[in-house]
Short mmCIF file of C-alpha atoms and ligand atoms in Angstrom, two decimals:
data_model
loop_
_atom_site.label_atom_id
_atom_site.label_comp_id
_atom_site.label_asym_id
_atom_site.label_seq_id
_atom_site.Cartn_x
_atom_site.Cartn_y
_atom_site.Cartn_z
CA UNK A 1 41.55 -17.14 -20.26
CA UNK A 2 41.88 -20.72 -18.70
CA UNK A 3 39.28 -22.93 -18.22
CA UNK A 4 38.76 -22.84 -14.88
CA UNK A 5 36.01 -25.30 -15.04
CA UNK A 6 38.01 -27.70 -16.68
CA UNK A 7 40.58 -27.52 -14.28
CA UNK A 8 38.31 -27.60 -11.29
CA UNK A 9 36.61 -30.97 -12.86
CA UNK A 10 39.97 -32.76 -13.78
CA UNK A 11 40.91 -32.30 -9.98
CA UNK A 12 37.93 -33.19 -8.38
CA UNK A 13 38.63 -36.90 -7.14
CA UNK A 14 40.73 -34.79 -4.29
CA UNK A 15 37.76 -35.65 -1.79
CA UNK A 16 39.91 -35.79 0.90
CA UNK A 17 40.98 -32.43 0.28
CA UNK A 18 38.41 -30.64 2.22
CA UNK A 19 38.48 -26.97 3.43
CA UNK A 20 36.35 -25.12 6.13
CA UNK A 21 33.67 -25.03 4.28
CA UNK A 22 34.05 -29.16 3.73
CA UNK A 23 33.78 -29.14 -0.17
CA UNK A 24 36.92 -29.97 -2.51
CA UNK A 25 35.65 -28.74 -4.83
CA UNK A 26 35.13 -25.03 -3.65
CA UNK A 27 39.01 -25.23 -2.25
CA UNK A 28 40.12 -26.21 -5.74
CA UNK A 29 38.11 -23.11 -7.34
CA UNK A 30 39.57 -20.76 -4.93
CA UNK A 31 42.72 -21.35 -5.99
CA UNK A 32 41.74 -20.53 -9.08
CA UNK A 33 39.99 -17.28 -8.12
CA UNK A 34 43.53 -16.51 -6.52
CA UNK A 35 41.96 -17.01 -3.28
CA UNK A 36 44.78 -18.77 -1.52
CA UNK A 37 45.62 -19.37 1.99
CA UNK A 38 46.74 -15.56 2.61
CA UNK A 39 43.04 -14.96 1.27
CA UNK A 40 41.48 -17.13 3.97
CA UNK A 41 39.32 -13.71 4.94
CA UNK A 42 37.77 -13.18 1.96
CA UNK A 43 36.69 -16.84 1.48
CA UNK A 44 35.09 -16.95 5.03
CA UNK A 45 33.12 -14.85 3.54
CA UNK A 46 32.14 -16.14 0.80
CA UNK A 47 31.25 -19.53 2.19
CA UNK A 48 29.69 -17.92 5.46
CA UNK A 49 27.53 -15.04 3.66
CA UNK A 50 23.89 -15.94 4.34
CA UNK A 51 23.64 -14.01 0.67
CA UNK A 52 23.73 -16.26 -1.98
CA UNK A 53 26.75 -15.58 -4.28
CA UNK A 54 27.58 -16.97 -7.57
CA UNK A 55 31.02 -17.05 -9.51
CA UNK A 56 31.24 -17.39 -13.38
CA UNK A 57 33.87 -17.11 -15.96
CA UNK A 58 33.59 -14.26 -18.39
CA UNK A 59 32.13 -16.81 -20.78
CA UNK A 60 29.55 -17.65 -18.13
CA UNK A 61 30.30 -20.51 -16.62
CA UNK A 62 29.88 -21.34 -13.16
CA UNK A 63 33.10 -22.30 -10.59
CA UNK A 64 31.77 -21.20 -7.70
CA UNK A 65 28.18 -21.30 -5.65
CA UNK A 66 28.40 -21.08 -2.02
CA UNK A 67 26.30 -22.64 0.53
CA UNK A 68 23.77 -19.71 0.62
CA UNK A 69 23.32 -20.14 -3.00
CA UNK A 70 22.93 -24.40 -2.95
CA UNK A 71 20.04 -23.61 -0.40
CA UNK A 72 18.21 -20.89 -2.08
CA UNK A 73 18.34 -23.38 -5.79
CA UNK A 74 18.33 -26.63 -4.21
CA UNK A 75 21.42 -27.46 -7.14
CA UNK A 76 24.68 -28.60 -5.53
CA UNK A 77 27.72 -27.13 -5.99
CA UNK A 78 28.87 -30.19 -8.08
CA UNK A 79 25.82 -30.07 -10.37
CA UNK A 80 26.39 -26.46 -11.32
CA UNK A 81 30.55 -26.59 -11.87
CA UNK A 82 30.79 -25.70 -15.49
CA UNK A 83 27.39 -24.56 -15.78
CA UNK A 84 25.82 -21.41 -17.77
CA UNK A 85 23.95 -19.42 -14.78
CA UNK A 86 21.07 -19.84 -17.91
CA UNK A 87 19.91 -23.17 -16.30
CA UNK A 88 17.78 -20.77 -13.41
CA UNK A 89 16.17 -19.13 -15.89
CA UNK A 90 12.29 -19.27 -15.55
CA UNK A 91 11.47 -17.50 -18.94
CA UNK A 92 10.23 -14.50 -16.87
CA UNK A 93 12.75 -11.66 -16.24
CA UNK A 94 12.19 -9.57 -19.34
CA UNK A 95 14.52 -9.69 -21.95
CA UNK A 96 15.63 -6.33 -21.67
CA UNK A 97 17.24 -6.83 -18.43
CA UNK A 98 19.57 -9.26 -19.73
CA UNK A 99 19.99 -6.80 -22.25
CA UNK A 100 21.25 -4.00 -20.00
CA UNK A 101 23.13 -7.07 -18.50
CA UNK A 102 25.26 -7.11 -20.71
CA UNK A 103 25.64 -3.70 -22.03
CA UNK A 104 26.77 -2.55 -18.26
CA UNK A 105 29.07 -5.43 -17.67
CA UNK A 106 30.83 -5.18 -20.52
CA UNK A 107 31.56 -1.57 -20.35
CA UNK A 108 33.28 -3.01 -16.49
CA UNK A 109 30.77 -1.59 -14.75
CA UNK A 110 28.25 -3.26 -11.77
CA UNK A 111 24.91 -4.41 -12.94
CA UNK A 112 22.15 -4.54 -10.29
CA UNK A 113 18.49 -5.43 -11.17
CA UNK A 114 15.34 -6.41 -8.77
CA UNK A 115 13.57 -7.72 -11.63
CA UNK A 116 15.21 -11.06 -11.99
CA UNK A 117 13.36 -13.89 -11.51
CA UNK A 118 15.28 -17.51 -11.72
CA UNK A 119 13.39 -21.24 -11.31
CA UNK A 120 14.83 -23.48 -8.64
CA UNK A 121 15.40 -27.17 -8.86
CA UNK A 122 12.59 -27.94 -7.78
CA UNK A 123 10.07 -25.96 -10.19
CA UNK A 124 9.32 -22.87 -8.11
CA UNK A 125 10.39 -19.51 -9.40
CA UNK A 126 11.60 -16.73 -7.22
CA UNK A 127 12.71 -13.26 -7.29
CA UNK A 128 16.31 -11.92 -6.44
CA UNK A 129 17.94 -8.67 -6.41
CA UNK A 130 21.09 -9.36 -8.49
CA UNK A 131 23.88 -7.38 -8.33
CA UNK A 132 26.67 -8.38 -10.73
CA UNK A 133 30.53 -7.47 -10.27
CA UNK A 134 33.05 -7.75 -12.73
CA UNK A 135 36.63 -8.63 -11.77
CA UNK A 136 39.25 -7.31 -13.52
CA UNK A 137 43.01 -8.51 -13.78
CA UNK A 138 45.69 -6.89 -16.19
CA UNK A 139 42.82 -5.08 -17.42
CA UNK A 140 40.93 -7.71 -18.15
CA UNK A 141 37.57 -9.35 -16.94
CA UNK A 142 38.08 -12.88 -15.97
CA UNK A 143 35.39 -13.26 -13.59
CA UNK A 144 31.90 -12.18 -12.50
CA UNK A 145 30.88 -12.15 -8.62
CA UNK A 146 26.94 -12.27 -8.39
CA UNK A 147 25.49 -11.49 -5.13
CA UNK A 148 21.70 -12.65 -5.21
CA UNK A 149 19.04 -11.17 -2.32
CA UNK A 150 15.65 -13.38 -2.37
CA UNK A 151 13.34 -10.44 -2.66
CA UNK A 152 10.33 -13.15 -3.28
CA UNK A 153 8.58 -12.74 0.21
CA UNK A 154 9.11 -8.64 0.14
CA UNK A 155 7.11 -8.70 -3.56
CA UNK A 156 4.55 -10.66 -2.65
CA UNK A 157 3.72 -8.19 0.05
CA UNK A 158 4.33 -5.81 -2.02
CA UNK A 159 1.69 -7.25 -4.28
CA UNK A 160 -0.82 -7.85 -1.68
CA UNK A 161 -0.44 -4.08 -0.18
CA UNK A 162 -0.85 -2.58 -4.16
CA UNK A 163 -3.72 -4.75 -4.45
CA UNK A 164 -5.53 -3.94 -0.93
CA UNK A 165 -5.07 -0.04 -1.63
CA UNK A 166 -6.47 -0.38 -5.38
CA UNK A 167 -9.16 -2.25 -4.29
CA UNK A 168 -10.11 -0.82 -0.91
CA UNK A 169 -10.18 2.66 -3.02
CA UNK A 170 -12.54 1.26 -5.52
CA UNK A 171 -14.89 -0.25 -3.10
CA UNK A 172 -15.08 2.74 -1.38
CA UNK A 173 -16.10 5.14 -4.25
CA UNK A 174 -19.13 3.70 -4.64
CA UNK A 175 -21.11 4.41 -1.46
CA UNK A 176 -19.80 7.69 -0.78
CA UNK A 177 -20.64 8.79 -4.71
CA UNK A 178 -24.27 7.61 -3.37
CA UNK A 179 -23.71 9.62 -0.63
CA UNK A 180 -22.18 12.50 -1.92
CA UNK A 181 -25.72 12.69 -4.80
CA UNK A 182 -28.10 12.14 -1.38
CA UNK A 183 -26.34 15.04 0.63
CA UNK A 184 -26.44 17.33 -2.63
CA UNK A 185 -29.68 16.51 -3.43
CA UNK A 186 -30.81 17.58 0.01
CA UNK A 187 -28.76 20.58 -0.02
CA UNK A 188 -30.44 21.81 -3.34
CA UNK A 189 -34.19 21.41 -1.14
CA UNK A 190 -33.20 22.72 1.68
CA UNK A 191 -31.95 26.11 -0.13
CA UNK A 192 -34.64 26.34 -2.37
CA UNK A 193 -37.03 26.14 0.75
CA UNK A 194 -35.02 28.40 2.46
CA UNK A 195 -36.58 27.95 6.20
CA UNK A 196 -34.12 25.71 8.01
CA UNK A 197 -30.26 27.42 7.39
CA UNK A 198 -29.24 25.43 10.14
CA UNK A 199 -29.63 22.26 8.21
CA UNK A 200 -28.80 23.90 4.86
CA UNK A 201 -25.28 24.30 7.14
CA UNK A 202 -24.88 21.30 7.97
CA UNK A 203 -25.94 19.22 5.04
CA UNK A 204 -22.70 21.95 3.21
CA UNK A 205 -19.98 20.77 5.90
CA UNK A 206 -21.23 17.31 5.47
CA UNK A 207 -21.12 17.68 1.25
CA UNK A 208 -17.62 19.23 2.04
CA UNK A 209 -16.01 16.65 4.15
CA UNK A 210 -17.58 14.27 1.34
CA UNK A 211 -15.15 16.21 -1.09
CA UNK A 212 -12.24 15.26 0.72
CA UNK A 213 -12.94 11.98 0.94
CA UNK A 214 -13.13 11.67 -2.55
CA UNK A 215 -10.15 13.31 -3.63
CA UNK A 216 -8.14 11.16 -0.61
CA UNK A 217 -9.96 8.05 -2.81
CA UNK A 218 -8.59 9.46 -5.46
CA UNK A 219 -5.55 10.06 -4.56
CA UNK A 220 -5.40 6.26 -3.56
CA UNK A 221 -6.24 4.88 -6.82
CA UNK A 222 -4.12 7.38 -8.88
CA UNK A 223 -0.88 6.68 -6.55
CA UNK A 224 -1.45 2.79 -7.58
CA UNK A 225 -2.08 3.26 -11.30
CA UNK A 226 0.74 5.02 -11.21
CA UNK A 227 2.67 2.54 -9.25
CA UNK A 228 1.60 -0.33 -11.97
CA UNK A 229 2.17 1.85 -14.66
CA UNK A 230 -1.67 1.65 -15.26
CA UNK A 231 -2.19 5.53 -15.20
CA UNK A 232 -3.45 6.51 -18.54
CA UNK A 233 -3.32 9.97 -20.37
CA UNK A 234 -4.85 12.01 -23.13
CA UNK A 235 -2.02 14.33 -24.50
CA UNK A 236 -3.26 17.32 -26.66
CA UNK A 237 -1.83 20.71 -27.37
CA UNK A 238 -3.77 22.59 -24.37
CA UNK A 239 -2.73 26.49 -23.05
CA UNK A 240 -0.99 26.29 -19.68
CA UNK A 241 -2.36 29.72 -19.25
CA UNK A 242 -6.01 28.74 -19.62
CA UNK A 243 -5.42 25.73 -17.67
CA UNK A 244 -3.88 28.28 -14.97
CA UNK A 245 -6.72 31.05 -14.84
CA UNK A 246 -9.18 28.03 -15.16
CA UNK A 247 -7.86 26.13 -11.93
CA UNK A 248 -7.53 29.56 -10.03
CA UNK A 249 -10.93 30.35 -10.15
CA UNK A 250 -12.16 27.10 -9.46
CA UNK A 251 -10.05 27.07 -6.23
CA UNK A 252 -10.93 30.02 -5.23
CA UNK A 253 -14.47 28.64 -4.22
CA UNK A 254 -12.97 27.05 -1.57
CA UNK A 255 -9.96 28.66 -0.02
CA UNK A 256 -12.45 31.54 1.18
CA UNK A 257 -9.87 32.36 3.98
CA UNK A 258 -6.96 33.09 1.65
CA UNK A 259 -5.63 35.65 -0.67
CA UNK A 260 -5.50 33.60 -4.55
CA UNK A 261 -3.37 35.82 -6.49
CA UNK A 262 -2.18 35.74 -9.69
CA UNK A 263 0.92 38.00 -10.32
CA UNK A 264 2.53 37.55 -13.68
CA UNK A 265 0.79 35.16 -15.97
CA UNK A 266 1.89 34.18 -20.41
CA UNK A 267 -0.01 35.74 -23.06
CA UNK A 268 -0.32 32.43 -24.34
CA UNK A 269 1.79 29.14 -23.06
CA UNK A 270 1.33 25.67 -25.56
CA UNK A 271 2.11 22.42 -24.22
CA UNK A 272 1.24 19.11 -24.91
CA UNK A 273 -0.15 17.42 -21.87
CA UNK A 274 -3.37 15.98 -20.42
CA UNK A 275 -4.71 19.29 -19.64
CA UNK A 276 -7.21 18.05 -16.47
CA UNK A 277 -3.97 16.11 -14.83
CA UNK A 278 -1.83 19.37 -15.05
CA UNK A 279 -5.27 21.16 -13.50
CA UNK A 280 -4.80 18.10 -10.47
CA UNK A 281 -0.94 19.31 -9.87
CA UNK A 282 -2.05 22.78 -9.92
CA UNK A 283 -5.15 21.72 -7.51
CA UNK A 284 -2.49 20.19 -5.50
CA UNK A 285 -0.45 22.70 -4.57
CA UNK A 286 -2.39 25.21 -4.69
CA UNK A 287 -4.73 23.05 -1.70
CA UNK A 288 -1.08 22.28 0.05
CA UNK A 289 -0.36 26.50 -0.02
CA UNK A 290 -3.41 26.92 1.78
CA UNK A 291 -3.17 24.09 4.20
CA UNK A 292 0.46 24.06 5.16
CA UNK A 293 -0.21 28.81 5.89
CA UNK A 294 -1.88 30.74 8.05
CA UNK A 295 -5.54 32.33 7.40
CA UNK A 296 -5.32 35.53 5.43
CA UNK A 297 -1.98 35.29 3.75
CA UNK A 298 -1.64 35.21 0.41
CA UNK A 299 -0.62 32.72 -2.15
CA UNK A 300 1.03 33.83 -5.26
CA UNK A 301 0.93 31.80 -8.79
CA UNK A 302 3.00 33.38 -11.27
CA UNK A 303 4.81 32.08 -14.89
CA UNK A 304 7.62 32.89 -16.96
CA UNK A 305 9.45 31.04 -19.62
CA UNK A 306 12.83 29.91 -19.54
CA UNK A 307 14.39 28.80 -22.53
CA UNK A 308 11.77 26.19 -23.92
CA UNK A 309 10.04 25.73 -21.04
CA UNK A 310 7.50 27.23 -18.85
CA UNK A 311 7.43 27.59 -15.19
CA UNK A 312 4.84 27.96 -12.82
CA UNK A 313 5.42 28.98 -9.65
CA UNK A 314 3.12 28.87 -5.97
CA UNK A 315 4.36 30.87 -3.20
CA UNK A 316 2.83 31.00 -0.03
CA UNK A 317 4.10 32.00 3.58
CA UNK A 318 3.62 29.04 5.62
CA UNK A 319 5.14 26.92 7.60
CA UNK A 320 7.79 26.21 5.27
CA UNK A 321 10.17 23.06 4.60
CA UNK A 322 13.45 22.10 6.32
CA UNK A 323 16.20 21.55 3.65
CA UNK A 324 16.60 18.05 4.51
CA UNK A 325 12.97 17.48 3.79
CA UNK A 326 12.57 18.97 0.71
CA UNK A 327 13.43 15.88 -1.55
CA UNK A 328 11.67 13.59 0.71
CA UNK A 329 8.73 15.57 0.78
CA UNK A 330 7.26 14.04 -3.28
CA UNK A 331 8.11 10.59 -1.89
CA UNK A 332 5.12 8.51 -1.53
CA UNK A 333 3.23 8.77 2.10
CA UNK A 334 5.91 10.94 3.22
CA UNK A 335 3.90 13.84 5.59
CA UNK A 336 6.04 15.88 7.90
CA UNK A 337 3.85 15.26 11.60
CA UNK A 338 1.06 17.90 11.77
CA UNK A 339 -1.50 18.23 14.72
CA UNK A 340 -4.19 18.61 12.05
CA UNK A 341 -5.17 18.46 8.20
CA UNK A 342 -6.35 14.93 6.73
CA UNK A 343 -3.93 13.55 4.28
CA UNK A 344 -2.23 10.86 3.36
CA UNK A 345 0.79 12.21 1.63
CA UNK A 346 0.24 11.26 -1.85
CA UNK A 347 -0.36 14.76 -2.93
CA UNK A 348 2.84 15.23 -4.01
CA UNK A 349 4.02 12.02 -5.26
CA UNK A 350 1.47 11.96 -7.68
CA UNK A 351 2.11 15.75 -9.29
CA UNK A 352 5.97 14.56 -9.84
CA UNK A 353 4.61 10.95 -11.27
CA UNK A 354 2.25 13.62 -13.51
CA UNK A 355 4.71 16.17 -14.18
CA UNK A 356 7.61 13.14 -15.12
CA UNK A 357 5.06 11.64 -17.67
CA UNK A 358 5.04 15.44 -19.57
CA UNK A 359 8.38 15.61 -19.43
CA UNK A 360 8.50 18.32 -16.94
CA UNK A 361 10.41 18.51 -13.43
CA UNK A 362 9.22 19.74 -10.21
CA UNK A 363 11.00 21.35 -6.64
CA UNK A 364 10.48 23.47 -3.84
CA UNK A 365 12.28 26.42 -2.19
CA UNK A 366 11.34 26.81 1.10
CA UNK A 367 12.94 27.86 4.66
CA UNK A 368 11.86 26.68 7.61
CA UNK A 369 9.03 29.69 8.94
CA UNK A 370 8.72 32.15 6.13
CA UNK A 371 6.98 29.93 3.43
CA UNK A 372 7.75 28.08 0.34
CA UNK A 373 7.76 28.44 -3.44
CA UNK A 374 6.70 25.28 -5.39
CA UNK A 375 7.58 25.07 -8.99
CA UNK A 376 7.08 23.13 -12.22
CA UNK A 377 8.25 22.87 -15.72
CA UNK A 378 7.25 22.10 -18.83
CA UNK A 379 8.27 21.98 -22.05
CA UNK A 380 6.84 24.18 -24.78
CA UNK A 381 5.08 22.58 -28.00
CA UNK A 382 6.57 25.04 -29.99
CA UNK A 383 10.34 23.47 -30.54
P1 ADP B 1 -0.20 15.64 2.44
O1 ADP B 1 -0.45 17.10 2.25
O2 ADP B 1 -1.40 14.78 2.29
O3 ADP B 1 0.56 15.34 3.70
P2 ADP B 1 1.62 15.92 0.16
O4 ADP B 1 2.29 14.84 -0.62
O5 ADP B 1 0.79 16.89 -0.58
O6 ADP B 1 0.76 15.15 1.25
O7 ADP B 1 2.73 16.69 0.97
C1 ADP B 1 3.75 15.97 1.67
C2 ADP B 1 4.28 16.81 2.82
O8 ADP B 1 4.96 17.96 2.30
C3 ADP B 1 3.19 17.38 3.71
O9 ADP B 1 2.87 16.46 4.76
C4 ADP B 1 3.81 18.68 4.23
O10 ADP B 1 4.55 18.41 5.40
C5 ADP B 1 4.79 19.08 3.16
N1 ADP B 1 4.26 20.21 2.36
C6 ADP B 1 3.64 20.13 1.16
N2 ADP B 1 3.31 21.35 0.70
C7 ADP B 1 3.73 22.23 1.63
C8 ADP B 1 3.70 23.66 1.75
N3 ADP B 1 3.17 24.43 0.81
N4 ADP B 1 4.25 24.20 2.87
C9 ADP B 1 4.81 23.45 3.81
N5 ADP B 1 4.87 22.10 3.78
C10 ADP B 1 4.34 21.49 2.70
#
């Protein structure tokens, strides 16, 4: 492998040797590269790209940074000829990225990583998406091409909105718990006295309302726990089948306008899992079967096993899903447009971020009009 760098620096008096882009130096390193005249193209775009790209030698040394780059560092292209790309780094892009750097790129393959985050000249740090290309001649690497993206400004909002949801949700829980004790402790003396069923009536769509509130609260702060990898869990060998009749019945209290059956259920189904978040997925779809169907259909739940895993299933004849939806559908605030029904589309999200941490997966078969069937799976303790 030459040293490009070498050859780059021992030619470098050729000021007057300027191309387009008005630096020697970069004409010298395209020859190099192999980028000659009949190239011209391809190095309009790399001087022109408003994408900061960076050139290195398969030992990692720089020869080429193009104007994009010099203004996102503040280094000039003659201060970084010869260079190991190591003199951005801020000490915070976790190791293992460089890592799986490496590993990728040497098996010729493209590396691309969001989490890299590089020091300018000046002191301040920022945050690129990195995408690294080998190029390979006679079956050999002799260069990398690094395309950077300065993803600083879209983190920090990112940031900002993670922290405005977490703490909006928190600050909210707190006066509608008070709330939700007030309204129940009225409700408790207005049934025991028995007189006024009006306000007994209205004090139970008020508690109920309250509810929903609470679980879209919830919903809230579990969708950013899980987005900080914050969510925690308490895995124990639990009975999906208990867990199933358990969340049923409890559901049944409130979907008094549908059919809850349960068709085929395990004599006995051990997992290990955190047995109240697989009650929440359940909850979940079982409270999507009844929203997203008419009054008085039924909703089936039903579980086999298949192979070492069990499956639940929850069938109901609703509306049903386009195709192209279906995968979009467990993305986060993704909601198909609905006249009614409060939500915020986290529903889903979170059971696949629940059902992912157990090891389990999670899909829907639906058609458009005659319902859908949502599944999940999860390994059996007994292996
Ligand atoms: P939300 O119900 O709050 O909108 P979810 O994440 O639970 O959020 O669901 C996302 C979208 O998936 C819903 O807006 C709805 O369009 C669709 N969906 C979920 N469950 C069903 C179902 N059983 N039948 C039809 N559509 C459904």
């Amino acid at each position: 492998m030459p040293n490009v760098f070498s050859s780059v620096k021992n030619r470098s008096p050729v000021k007057n040797d300027l191309d387009s882009s008005g630096n020697a130096l970069s004409q010298l390193t395209f020859e190099m590269l192999g980028l000659e005249d009949e190239n011209r193209t391809l190095r309009q775009i790399l001087t022109s790209s408003s994408d900061p790209i960076l050139i290195t030698t398969k030992e990692a040394k720089i020869v080429y940074v193009n104007p994009a780059w010099e203004k996102l560092t503040g280094y000039s292209f003659d201060e970084v000829i010869g260079e190991n790309p190591r003199i951005l780094q801020s000490g915070k892009t976790p190791q293992r990225v460089y890592k799986k750097m490496w590993r990728t790129l040497i098996q010729c393959k493209t590396f691309t990583s969001d989490e890299v985050i590089n020091r300018k000249k000046n002191g301040t740090e920022y945050q690129i998406r990195a995408s690294i290309y080998p190029v390979i001649r006679n079956d050999e690497i002799c260069y990398y091409v690094e395309l950077q993206h300065d993803i600083t400004e879209t983190k920090r909002l990112d940031d900002l909105r993670k922290e405005f949801l977490s703490v909006s949700a928190h600050e909210l829980k707190t006066p509608i718990t008070v709330l939700k004790l007030l309204t129940q402790s009225h409700l408790n003396k207005a049934k025991k006295q028995g007189t006024d069923t009006i306000k007994a009536q209205e004090l139970e769509l008020i508690d109920r309302e309250l509810d929903r509130l609470i679980r879209l609260i919830n919903d809230m702060l579990d969708s950013s726990r899980f987005e900080t990898g914050k969510q925690l869990m308490t895995f124990e060998e639990t009975d999906l089948v208990d867990i199933t009749k358990r969340t049923v019945e409890k559901f049944k209290i409130y979907a008094r306008n549908h059919k809850i059956t349960i068709h085929k259920l395990l004599p006995q189904a051990l997992i290990i899992a955190d047995p109240l978040r697989i009650e929440q997925v359940l909850l979940n779809l079982l409270s999507n079967a009844v929203k997203y169907s008419p009054d008085e259909t039924t909703i089936v739940i039903s579980m086999i096993k298949r192979a070492s895993r069990y499956v639940v299933s929850v069938k109901d004849k609703g509306v049903g899903i386009t195709k192209n939806r279906q995968n979009l559908i467990f993305d986060r605030y993704y909601q198909v447009k609905t006249k009614s029904k409060i939500g915020f589309g986290l529903g889903l999200y979170i059971s696949k971020e629940i059902i992912k941490r157990h090891k389990g997966k999670i899909w829907v078969v639906s058609k458009k009009g005659k319902g859908s069937v949502f599944y999940f799976s999860l390994p059996s303790s007994n292996l």
